[in-house]
mmCIF file of C-alpha atoms and ligand atoms in Angstrom:
data_model
loop_
_atom_site.group_PDB
_atom_site.id
_atom_site.type_symbol
_atom_site.label_atom_id
_atom_site.label_comp_id
_atom_site.label_asym_id
_atom_site.label_seq_id
_atom_site.Cartn_x
_atom_site.Cartn_y
_atom_site.Cartn_z
ATOM 1 C CA UNK A 2 0.000 0.000 0.000
ATOM 2 C CA UNK A 3 1.189 3.473 -0.872
ATOM 3 C CA UNK A 4 0.529 4.982 2.590
ATOM 4 C CA UNK A 5 2.402 2.271 4.452
ATOM 5 C CA UNK A 6 5.360 2.644 2.132
ATOM 6 C CA UNK A 7 5.411 6.369 2.704
ATOM 7 C CA UNK A 8 5.296 5.923 6.489
ATOM 8 C CA UNK A 9 8.042 3.331 6.333
ATOM 9 C CA UNK A 10 10.202 5.645 4.233
ATOM 10 C CA UNK A 11 9.676 8.573 6.634
ATOM 11 C CA UNK A 12 10.508 6.353 9.594
ATOM 12 C CA UNK A 13 13.714 5.247 7.881
ATOM 13 C CA UNK A 14 14.593 8.868 7.168
ATOM 14 C CA UNK A 15 13.997 9.789 10.815
ATOM 15 C CA UNK A 16 16.179 6.919 12.045
ATOM 16 C CA UNK A 17 18.944 7.947 9.639
ATOM 17 C CA UNK A 18 18.662 11.543 10.809
ATOM 18 C CA UNK A 19 18.802 10.641 14.488
ATOM 19 C CA UNK A 20 21.724 8.299 13.928
ATOM 20 C CA UNK A 21 23.640 10.911 11.991
ATOM 21 C CA UNK A 22 23.113 13.549 14.631
ATOM 22 C CA UNK A 23 24.337 11.242 17.343
ATOM 23 C CA UNK A 24 27.259 10.142 15.237
ATOM 24 C CA UNK A 25 28.288 13.709 14.439
ATOM 25 C CA UNK A 26 28.322 14.676 18.102
ATOM 26 C CA UNK A 27 30.487 11.694 18.934
ATOM 27 C CA UNK A 28 33.098 12.123 16.228
ATOM 28 C CA UNK A 29 33.308 15.900 15.709
ATOM 29 C CA UNK A 30 36.807 17.010 16.663
ATOM 30 C CA UNK A 31 36.923 19.391 19.615
ATOM 31 C CA UNK A 32 38.884 22.062 17.755
ATOM 32 C CA UNK A 33 36.140 22.381 15.171
ATOM 33 C CA UNK A 34 33.496 23.158 17.804
ATOM 34 C CA UNK A 35 35.688 25.795 19.445
ATOM 35 C CA UNK A 36 36.309 27.465 16.089
ATOM 36 C CA UNK A 37 32.598 27.720 15.339
ATOM 37 C CA UNK A 38 31.667 29.227 18.718
ATOM 38 C CA UNK A 39 34.426 31.833 18.420
ATOM 39 C CA UNK A 40 32.852 33.206 15.243
ATOM 40 C CA UNK A 41 29.410 33.577 16.803
ATOM 41 C CA UNK A 42 28.473 36.405 19.171
ATOM 42 C CA UNK A 43 26.490 34.661 21.871
ATOM 43 C CA UNK A 44 23.711 36.555 23.565
ATOM 44 C CA UNK A 45 23.896 36.562 27.362
ATOM 45 C CA UNK A 46 21.563 34.153 29.165
ATOM 46 C CA UNK A 47 21.871 35.366 32.743
ATOM 47 C CA UNK A 48 20.245 38.815 32.509
ATOM 48 C CA UNK A 49 18.378 41.268 34.728
ATOM 49 C CA UNK A 50 15.198 42.249 32.925
ATOM 50 C CA UNK A 51 14.136 45.890 32.979
ATOM 51 C CA UNK A 52 10.945 46.940 31.208
ATOM 52 C CA UNK A 53 9.475 50.382 30.514
ATOM 53 C CA UNK A 54 5.819 50.483 29.483
ATOM 54 C CA UNK A 55 5.161 54.191 30.109
ATOM 55 C CA UNK A 56 7.129 56.355 32.587
ATOM 56 C CA UNK A 57 8.311 53.456 34.724
ATOM 57 C CA UNK A 58 11.073 50.938 35.375
ATOM 58 C CA UNK A 59 9.791 47.423 36.053
ATOM 59 C CA UNK A 60 12.549 45.228 37.479
ATOM 60 C CA UNK A 61 13.643 43.392 40.603
ATOM 61 C CA UNK A 62 14.581 45.637 43.572
ATOM 62 C CA UNK A 63 17.682 43.739 44.704
ATOM 63 C CA UNK A 64 20.563 42.455 42.567
ATOM 64 C CA UNK A 65 24.017 40.984 43.311
ATOM 65 C CA UNK A 66 27.204 43.018 42.935
ATOM 66 C CA UNK A 67 29.938 42.369 40.386
ATOM 67 C CA UNK A 68 29.240 41.931 36.666
ATOM 68 C CA UNK A 69 25.569 42.248 35.707
ATOM 69 C CA UNK A 70 23.940 42.247 32.282
ATOM 70 C CA UNK A 71 20.737 44.254 31.939
ATOM 71 C CA UNK A 72 18.214 43.546 29.207
ATOM 72 C CA UNK A 73 16.249 46.784 28.930
ATOM 73 C CA UNK A 74 13.071 46.470 26.889
ATOM 74 C CA UNK A 75 11.596 49.823 25.956
ATOM 75 C CA UNK A 76 7.972 48.966 25.156
ATOM 76 C CA UNK A 77 6.854 52.604 25.405
ATOM 77 C CA UNK A 78 6.434 55.187 22.651
ATOM 78 C CA UNK A 79 9.290 57.413 23.880
ATOM 79 C CA UNK A 80 13.082 57.187 23.821
ATOM 80 C CA UNK A 81 14.577 56.481 27.282
ATOM 81 C CA UNK A 82 17.783 55.299 28.947
ATOM 82 C CA UNK A 83 18.719 54.166 32.410
ATOM 83 C CA UNK A 84 21.546 55.442 34.526
ATOM 84 C CA UNK A 85 22.521 53.852 37.848
ATOM 85 C CA UNK A 86 23.355 56.520 40.432
ATOM 86 C CA UNK A 87 25.197 55.080 43.445
ATOM 87 C CA UNK A 88 24.108 57.177 46.422
ATOM 88 C CA UNK A 89 26.389 58.139 49.303
ATOM 89 C CA UNK A 90 25.818 56.362 52.630
ATOM 90 C CA UNK A 91 22.560 57.370 54.299
ATOM 91 C CA UNK A 92 21.006 59.085 51.259
ATOM 92 C CA UNK A 93 17.927 57.577 49.589
ATOM 93 C CA UNK A 94 15.218 58.275 47.023
ATOM 94 C CA UNK A 95 13.521 60.504 49.615
ATOM 95 C CA UNK A 96 16.552 62.805 49.638
ATOM 96 C CA UNK A 97 16.475 62.851 45.836
ATOM 97 C CA UNK A 98 12.883 64.090 45.961
ATOM 98 C CA UNK A 99 13.432 66.691 48.700
ATOM 99 C CA UNK A 100 16.992 67.901 47.944
ATOM 100 C CA UNK A 101 17.735 67.336 44.248
ATOM 101 C CA UNK A 102 14.563 67.231 42.134
ATOM 102 C CA UNK A 103 13.350 70.743 43.111
ATOM 103 C CA UNK A 104 16.745 72.253 42.199
ATOM 104 C CA UNK A 105 16.715 70.648 38.738
ATOM 105 C CA UNK A 106 13.096 71.693 38.238
ATOM 106 C CA UNK A 107 13.779 75.313 39.193
ATOM 107 C CA UNK A 108 16.942 75.510 37.068
ATOM 108 C CA UNK A 109 15.291 73.916 34.047
ATOM 109 C CA UNK A 110 12.184 76.125 34.330
ATOM 110 C CA UNK A 111 14.387 79.247 34.278
ATOM 111 C CA UNK A 112 16.377 77.943 31.278
ATOM 112 C CA UNK A 113 13.099 77.193 29.485
ATOM 113 C CA UNK A 114 11.943 80.768 30.176
ATOM 114 C CA UNK A 115 15.066 81.998 28.394
ATOM 115 C CA UNK A 116 16.864 82.869 31.645
ATOM 116 C CA UNK A 117 19.845 80.570 31.090
ATOM 117 C CA UNK A 118 22.227 82.419 33.400
ATOM 118 C CA UNK A 119 19.790 82.412 36.323
ATOM 119 C CA UNK A 120 18.951 78.801 35.557
ATOM 120 C CA UNK A 121 22.553 77.647 35.761
ATOM 121 C CA UNK A 122 23.028 79.742 38.910
ATOM 122 C CA UNK A 123 20.116 77.859 40.525
ATOM 123 C CA UNK A 124 22.116 74.611 40.357
ATOM 124 C CA UNK A 125 24.416 76.036 43.019
ATOM 125 C CA UNK A 126 21.612 75.032 45.406
ATOM 126 C CA UNK A 127 22.358 71.345 44.839
ATOM 127 C CA UNK A 128 23.344 69.748 48.168
ATOM 128 C CA UNK A 129 27.005 68.993 48.770
ATOM 129 C CA UNK A 130 26.347 65.238 48.746
ATOM 130 C CA UNK A 131 25.228 65.506 45.103
ATOM 131 C CA UNK A 132 28.959 65.538 44.276
ATOM 132 C CA UNK A 133 29.363 62.188 46.059
ATOM 133 C CA UNK A 134 26.924 60.355 43.769
ATOM 134 C CA UNK A 135 28.822 57.839 41.627
ATOM 135 C CA UNK A 136 27.281 57.485 38.165
ATOM 136 C CA UNK A 137 27.807 53.768 37.632
ATOM 137 C CA UNK A 138 26.745 53.013 34.072
ATOM 138 C CA UNK A 139 23.514 51.733 32.571
ATOM 139 C CA UNK A 140 21.906 51.532 29.137
ATOM 140 C CA UNK A 141 22.438 54.353 26.635
ATOM 141 C CA UNK A 142 19.484 55.999 24.887
ATOM 142 C CA UNK A 143 17.170 53.406 23.375
ATOM 143 C CA UNK A 144 14.381 54.016 20.846
ATOM 144 C CA UNK A 145 10.721 53.027 21.391
ATOM 145 C CA UNK A 146 10.048 49.289 20.866
ATOM 146 C CA UNK A 147 13.784 48.504 21.002
ATOM 147 C CA UNK A 148 15.859 46.518 23.494
ATOM 148 C CA UNK A 149 19.243 47.536 24.930
ATOM 149 C CA UNK A 150 21.631 44.968 26.399
ATOM 150 C CA UNK A 151 24.333 46.431 28.630
ATOM 151 C CA UNK A 152 26.876 44.844 30.979
ATOM 152 C CA UNK A 153 28.371 46.805 33.894
ATOM 153 C CA UNK A 154 30.258 46.039 37.099
ATOM 154 C CA UNK A 155 28.572 47.291 40.271
ATOM 155 C CA UNK A 156 29.840 47.770 43.817
ATOM 156 C CA UNK A 157 27.452 46.946 46.678
ATOM 157 C CA UNK A 158 25.254 49.851 47.750
ATOM 158 C CA UNK A 159 22.053 51.828 47.299
ATOM 159 C CA UNK A 160 21.361 53.001 43.756
ATOM 160 C CA UNK A 161 18.706 55.006 41.943
ATOM 161 C CA UNK A 162 17.914 53.841 38.415
ATOM 162 C CA UNK A 163 16.875 56.976 36.534
ATOM 163 C CA UNK A 164 15.994 58.425 33.137
ATOM 164 C CA UNK A 165 16.116 62.207 32.733
ATOM 165 C CA UNK A 166 14.949 62.449 29.126
ATOM 166 C CA UNK A 167 12.311 65.228 29.009
ATOM 167 C CA UNK A 168 8.590 65.269 28.183
ATOM 168 C CA UNK A 169 7.443 67.567 25.355
ATOM 169 C CA UNK A 170 6.513 69.967 28.224
ATOM 170 C CA UNK A 171 10.158 70.038 29.340
ATOM 171 C CA UNK A 172 9.558 67.995 32.500
ATOM 172 C CA UNK A 173 12.188 65.362 33.333
ATOM 173 C CA UNK A 174 11.091 61.711 33.182
ATOM 174 C CA UNK A 175 12.790 61.378 36.591
ATOM 175 C CA UNK A 176 9.925 63.435 38.042
ATOM 176 C CA UNK A 177 7.311 61.387 36.137
ATOM 177 C CA UNK A 178 8.166 58.055 37.755
ATOM 178 C CA UNK A 179 11.447 57.061 36.121
ATOM 179 C CA UNK A 180 13.479 56.858 39.347
ATOM 180 C CA UNK A 181 13.639 53.478 41.026
ATOM 181 C CA UNK A 182 15.742 52.419 44.046
ATOM 182 C CA UNK A 183 17.895 49.321 43.442
ATOM 183 C CA UNK A 184 19.817 47.522 46.209
ATOM 184 C CA UNK A 185 23.104 45.954 45.144
ATOM 185 C CA UNK A 186 24.088 43.295 47.696
ATOM 186 C CA UNK A 187 27.506 42.182 48.976
ATOM 187 C CA UNK A 188 26.988 38.836 47.280
ATOM 188 C CA UNK A 189 28.854 38.661 43.952
ATOM 189 C CA UNK A 190 26.955 37.587 40.826
ATOM 190 C CA UNK A 191 29.845 35.306 39.824
ATOM 191 C CA UNK A 192 29.446 36.516 36.232
ATOM 192 C CA UNK A 193 32.410 37.347 34.013
ATOM 193 C CA UNK A 194 32.356 40.138 31.409
ATOM 194 C CA UNK A 195 31.660 39.181 27.767
ATOM 195 C CA UNK A 196 34.354 39.022 25.081
ATOM 196 C CA UNK A 197 34.138 42.183 22.976
ATOM 197 C CA UNK A 198 34.266 42.187 19.168
ATOM 198 C CA UNK A 199 35.115 45.924 19.033
ATOM 199 C CA UNK A 200 36.942 47.888 21.749
ATOM 200 C CA UNK A 201 35.971 51.547 22.203
ATOM 201 C CA UNK A 202 37.921 54.067 24.280
ATOM 202 C CA UNK A 203 35.970 57.050 25.627
ATOM 203 C CA UNK A 204 37.907 60.151 26.680
ATOM 204 C CA UNK A 205 37.168 63.800 27.355
ATOM 205 C CA UNK A 206 40.609 64.589 25.871
ATOM 206 C CA UNK A 207 40.900 62.253 22.859
ATOM 207 C CA UNK A 208 37.172 61.745 22.207
ATOM 208 C CA UNK A 209 35.758 58.418 20.976
ATOM 209 C CA UNK A 210 38.204 55.971 19.354
ATOM 210 C CA UNK A 211 37.925 52.257 18.500
ATOM 211 C CA UNK A 212 40.301 49.524 17.446
ATOM 212 C CA UNK A 213 38.820 48.265 14.149
ATOM 213 C CA UNK A 214 36.357 48.895 11.321
ATOM 214 C CA UNK A 215 32.789 48.085 12.340
ATOM 215 C CA UNK A 216 31.099 45.345 10.333
ATOM 216 C CA UNK A 217 27.475 44.224 10.005
ATOM 217 C CA UNK A 218 25.904 41.592 12.239
ATOM 218 C CA UNK A 219 25.989 40.990 15.972
ATOM 219 C CA UNK A 220 28.653 42.917 17.845
ATOM 220 C CA UNK A 221 29.698 43.264 21.471
ATOM 221 C CA UNK A 222 31.273 46.665 22.101
ATOM 222 C CA UNK A 223 33.473 47.254 25.112
ATOM 223 C CA UNK A 224 33.625 50.862 26.332
ATOM 224 C CA UNK A 225 36.673 51.813 28.373
ATOM 225 C CA UNK A 226 36.379 55.170 30.147
ATOM 226 C CA UNK A 227 39.922 56.533 29.999
ATOM 227 C CA UNK A 228 39.116 59.732 31.880
ATOM 228 C CA UNK A 229 35.998 61.399 33.199
ATOM 229 C CA UNK A 230 34.785 64.928 33.978
ATOM 230 C CA UNK A 231 31.653 67.010 34.382
ATOM 231 C CA UNK A 232 30.858 68.871 31.142
ATOM 232 C CA UNK A 233 29.165 72.314 30.818
ATOM 233 C CA UNK A 234 25.810 70.767 31.794
ATOM 234 C CA UNK A 235 27.262 68.899 34.840
ATOM 235 C CA UNK A 236 27.008 65.565 32.997
ATOM 236 C CA UNK A 237 29.831 63.055 32.467
ATOM 237 C CA UNK A 238 30.559 61.676 28.971
ATOM 238 C CA UNK A 239 28.911 58.385 28.008
ATOM 239 C CA UNK A 240 28.510 56.442 24.772
ATOM 240 C CA UNK A 241 25.365 56.048 22.669
ATOM 241 C CA UNK A 242 24.933 54.187 19.384
ATOM 242 C CA UNK A 243 22.685 55.923 16.843
ATOM 243 C CA UNK A 244 21.327 54.867 13.445
ATOM 244 C CA UNK A 245 21.232 57.834 11.062
ATOM 245 C CA UNK A 246 18.943 57.900 8.037
ATOM 246 C CA UNK A 247 20.250 59.817 4.993
ATOM 247 C CA UNK A 248 17.971 62.760 5.796
ATOM 248 C CA UNK A 249 18.977 62.966 9.479
ATOM 249 C CA UNK A 250 20.674 66.222 10.543
ATOM 250 C CA UNK A 251 23.908 65.741 12.491
ATOM 251 C CA UNK A 252 23.620 69.307 13.835
ATOM 252 C CA UNK A 253 20.131 68.617 15.187
ATOM 253 C CA UNK A 254 21.365 65.444 16.866
ATOM 254 C CA UNK A 255 24.335 67.267 18.410
ATOM 255 C CA UNK A 256 22.065 69.992 19.849
ATOM 256 C CA UNK A 257 19.551 67.398 21.099
ATOM 257 C CA UNK A 258 22.186 65.600 23.210
ATOM 258 C CA UNK A 259 22.352 68.475 25.748
ATOM 259 C CA UNK A 260 19.657 68.344 28.439
ATOM 260 C CA UNK A 261 20.377 71.962 29.428
ATOM 261 C CA UNK A 262 19.261 73.189 25.997
ATOM 262 C CA UNK A 263 15.512 74.065 26.207
ATOM 263 C CA UNK A 264 14.918 71.732 23.225
ATOM 264 C CA UNK A 265 17.534 69.180 24.241
ATOM 265 C CA UNK A 266 16.695 65.636 25.343
ATOM 266 C CA UNK A 267 12.996 66.328 24.672
ATOM 267 C CA UNK A 268 11.031 63.632 22.863
ATOM 268 C CA UNK A 269 10.327 63.044 20.063
ATOM 269 C CA UNK A 270 13.967 62.744 18.965
ATOM 270 C CA UNK A 271 15.067 64.564 15.764
ATOM 271 C CA UNK A 272 13.906 63.069 12.436
ATOM 272 C CA UNK A 273 15.819 60.111 11.054
ATOM 273 C CA UNK A 274 17.455 59.251 14.389
ATOM 274 C CA UNK A 275 17.111 55.857 16.089
ATOM 275 C CA UNK A 276 18.934 55.298 19.362
ATOM 276 C CA UNK A 277 20.269 51.772 19.819
ATOM 277 C CA UNK A 278 21.656 51.740 23.367
ATOM 278 C CA UNK A 279 25.210 52.098 24.636
ATOM 279 C CA UNK A 280 26.910 52.508 27.995
ATOM 280 C CA UNK A 281 25.863 55.321 30.335
ATOM 281 C CA UNK A 282 28.122 57.518 32.530
ATOM 282 C CA UNK A 283 30.801 55.622 34.469
ATOM 283 C CA UNK A 284 33.875 56.705 36.484
ATOM 284 C CA UNK A 285 37.338 56.868 34.889
ATOM 285 C CA UNK A 286 38.976 53.462 34.620
ATOM 286 C CA UNK A 287 35.687 51.523 34.255
ATOM 287 C CA UNK A 288 34.715 49.305 31.351
ATOM 288 C CA UNK A 289 31.148 48.544 30.278
ATOM 289 C CA UNK A 290 29.764 46.504 27.381
ATOM 290 C CA UNK A 291 26.784 46.712 25.052
ATOM 291 C CA UNK A 292 25.355 44.487 22.334
ATOM 292 C CA UNK A 293 24.092 45.503 18.875
ATOM 293 C CA UNK A 294 22.990 43.768 15.692
ATOM 294 C CA UNK A 295 24.080 46.057 12.858
ATOM 295 C CA UNK A 296 22.633 46.272 9.376
ATOM 296 C CA UNK A 297 24.494 48.111 6.608
ATOM 297 C CA UNK A 298 24.011 51.887 6.830
ATOM 298 C CA UNK A 299 25.109 55.100 8.502
ATOM 299 C CA UNK A 300 25.641 55.123 12.273
ATOM 300 C CA UNK A 301 27.245 57.295 14.942
ATOM 301 C CA UNK A 302 28.665 57.052 18.425
ATOM 302 C CA UNK A 303 27.804 60.158 20.438
ATOM 303 C CA UNK A 304 28.037 61.325 24.045
ATOM 304 C CA UNK A 305 25.146 62.974 25.844
ATOM 305 C CA UNK A 306 27.045 66.247 26.468
ATOM 306 C CA UNK A 307 27.206 69.650 24.675
ATOM 307 C CA UNK A 308 29.516 70.410 21.701
ATOM 308 C CA UNK A 309 30.303 66.798 20.866
ATOM 309 C CA UNK A 310 31.741 67.505 17.379
ATOM 310 C CA UNK A 311 34.552 69.759 18.628
ATOM 311 C CA UNK A 312 35.229 67.359 21.537
ATOM 312 C CA UNK A 313 35.509 64.385 19.117
ATOM 313 C CA UNK A 314 32.678 62.791 21.108
ATOM 314 C CA UNK A 315 30.542 62.434 17.935
ATOM 315 C CA UNK A 316 31.893 59.842 15.485
ATOM 316 C CA UNK A 317 29.935 59.019 12.319
ATOM 317 C CA UNK A 318 30.722 55.703 10.609
ATOM 318 C CA UNK A 319 29.382 53.423 7.879
ATOM 319 C CA UNK A 320 28.602 49.760 8.271
ATOM 320 C CA UNK A 321 29.156 48.264 4.826
ATOM 321 C CA UNK A 322 27.521 45.174 3.391
HETATM 322 CU CU1 CU B 405 12.741 58.285 30.065
#
């Protein structure tokens, strides 16, 4: 009968397939397997999930210290990032609300009213302990409906996870709910950092440099912070990956990257710009990592500080097919 023959043939095929698979595993030389895995960028499995649906950070409250990889899913309709602020002993989210937020609000309101000088002067009211906050990395700017994967090393302590991108009204997301306390415990995660495919050096003196041409496909970028400083807007330099459409304006992007500009860091982002993550502010000497899957096209690395072009903190590059 035709049907029986067909079944028999399929069964034979299945047995052959299973046998072959088994056989291959047994006889494949070890070197060959190692060679294959070296070519492939493996995605991390042990991750801390962070999700934004509106003006929120949904994640666990307590994480181990040491190397941690964050998978930040931005399901909202706005561009966000997250920065991990390590607070000095005894200071908490309550102090952020009472001592810091009002100062930023007052300063920003004055800048928005066109009173830039008075606005900047208002920041003198920041408490002394503000200078003791250690910005400890996090995900760079990430577009709506995109996911950023970032690996950083954290010391034990009390942190605030924050995003200070601004609403169209000029209000910081930090004041809209994007500030979440995270406890980093003494217990070490036991994780090791990933192996980078491209090594970036970030410096306030030499700008952004990297060790090889950037090719399409999955990449793991390491970001070494050679030196660090507060720029004109009090912010340290970080590293963001951006996809630029042909019609995107580099000048508009440069201006947008300064929160102290009345139009800066306000969503929506300039036309033709898609943020793809990166590594947020970290102290000098630190290294962070981020993952990206690149398609051919025009991209840039840029810091979230003013005057990036002249500081060499805005590097445009092509990913060729
Ligand atoms: Cu935000």
